[in-house]
Amino acid sequence: MESIKAIIRQKPRIFIHITLVYLLSVGIVKWFTQPSVEAIWFFLGGAIGLFFLDAAEVFFALQPSPFRSVVFGALFAIVAFFVVTSSTGTIGSGLVLSIFLQMLLWQVGEWRMKGNTDSWYRMVAGVVPVATQRSIIIISAVLFFVETFIFIR
């Protein structure tokens, strides 16, 4: 129980606020005219996704985290696209969209602090130019917004 409390306390408040605003915005746009029980499942999935990767990092205790890598990010983007486009349950969509948002926030946070995301490329041979890193963050953000749009429609 203490590790769960620690995970919740360690999460940057800005991540929590951004994710909650995102979930509420998507929920309002999707279900504004016809509120549904599905909205509750979406919010529940999003709340789980908010802390899912943090809990997995603590549970598996792997250093460095395999979840903070460009390889995992690319594979996850594919899985998230599959879930959003083919799943009828909104809990899964909320979960993957929230996790995707957390990964984007991690990357942007590292970019703002260090001016690069070098740690995300440990699994890739060679040095990845900063311009390429920036392009990958932008592409990831575009994919995230496309998946959000697909979910909303």
mmCIF file of C-alpha atoms in Angstrom, residues 18-47 90 93-94 97-98 101 144 147-153:
data_model
loop_
_atom_site.group_PDB
_atom_site.id
_atom_site.type_symbol
_atom_site.label_atom_id
_atom_site.label_comp_id
_atom_site.label_asym_id
_atom_site.label_seq_id
_atom_site.Cartn_x
_atom_site.Cartn_y
_atom_site.Cartn_z
ATOM 1 C CA ILE A 18 -2.889 17.890 -18.084
ATOM 2 C CA THR A 19 -4.267 14.337 -18.158
ATOM 3 C CA LEU A 20 -7.446 15.265 -16.283
ATOM 4 C CA VAL A 21 -8.055 18.256 -18.576
ATOM 5 C CA TYR A 22 -7.457 16.002 -21.588
ATOM 6 C CA LEU A 23 -9.848 13.306 -20.317
ATOM 7 C CA LEU A 24 -12.538 15.859 -19.477
ATOM 8 C CA SER A 25 -12.146 17.614 -22.838
ATOM 9 C CA VAL A 26 -12.386 14.393 -24.810
ATOM 10 C CA GLY A 27 -15.323 13.261 -22.688
ATOM 11 C CA ILE A 28 -17.187 16.522 -23.220
ATOM 12 C CA VAL A 29 -16.588 16.506 -26.973
ATOM 13 C CA LYS A 30 -17.568 12.842 -27.379
ATOM 14 C CA TRP A 31 -20.526 12.626 -24.999
ATOM 15 C CA PHE A 32 -21.746 16.231 -24.644
ATOM 16 C CA THR A 33 -25.019 15.745 -26.499
ATOM 17 C CA GLN A 34 -25.710 12.245 -25.197
ATOM 18 C CA PRO A 35 -24.083 11.465 -21.830
ATOM 19 C CA SER A 36 -23.378 7.776 -21.497
ATOM 20 C CA VAL A 37 -22.119 5.203 -19.019
ATOM 21 C CA GLU A 38 -19.280 4.690 -21.488
ATOM 22 C CA ALA A 39 -17.879 8.051 -20.378
ATOM 23 C CA ILE A 40 -17.385 6.671 -16.868
ATOM 24 C CA TRP A 41 -15.452 3.700 -18.275
ATOM 25 C CA PHE A 42 -13.335 6.047 -20.385
ATOM 26 C CA PHE A 43 -12.448 8.161 -17.322
ATOM 27 C CA LEU A 44 -11.690 5.017 -15.309
ATOM 28 C CA GLY A 45 -9.356 3.735 -18.036
ATOM 29 C CA GLY A 46 -7.709 7.157 -18.235
ATOM 30 C CA ALA A 47 -7.211 7.261 -14.461
ATOM 31 C CA THR A 90 -14.016 2.698 -23.839
ATOM 32 C CA SER A 93 -9.289 3.446 -25.199
ATOM 33 C CA GLY A 94 -9.054 5.614 -22.092
ATOM 34 C CA LEU A 97 -4.713 7.248 -24.709
ATOM 35 C CA SER A 98 -3.769 8.177 -21.144
ATOM 36 C CA LEU A 101 -0.161 11.056 -23.141
ATOM 37 C CA PHE A 144 -1.626 10.916 -30.391
ATOM 38 C CA GLU A 147 -5.826 8.594 -32.345
ATOM 39 C CA THR A 148 -7.785 10.969 -30.102
ATOM 40 C CA PHE A 149 -9.735 12.258 -33.108
ATOM 41 C CA ILE A 150 -10.477 8.699 -34.239
ATOM 42 C CA PHE A 151 -11.749 7.869 -30.758
ATOM 43 C CA ILE A 152 -13.972 10.951 -30.611
ATOM 44 C CA ARG A 153 -15.671 10.395 -33.953
#
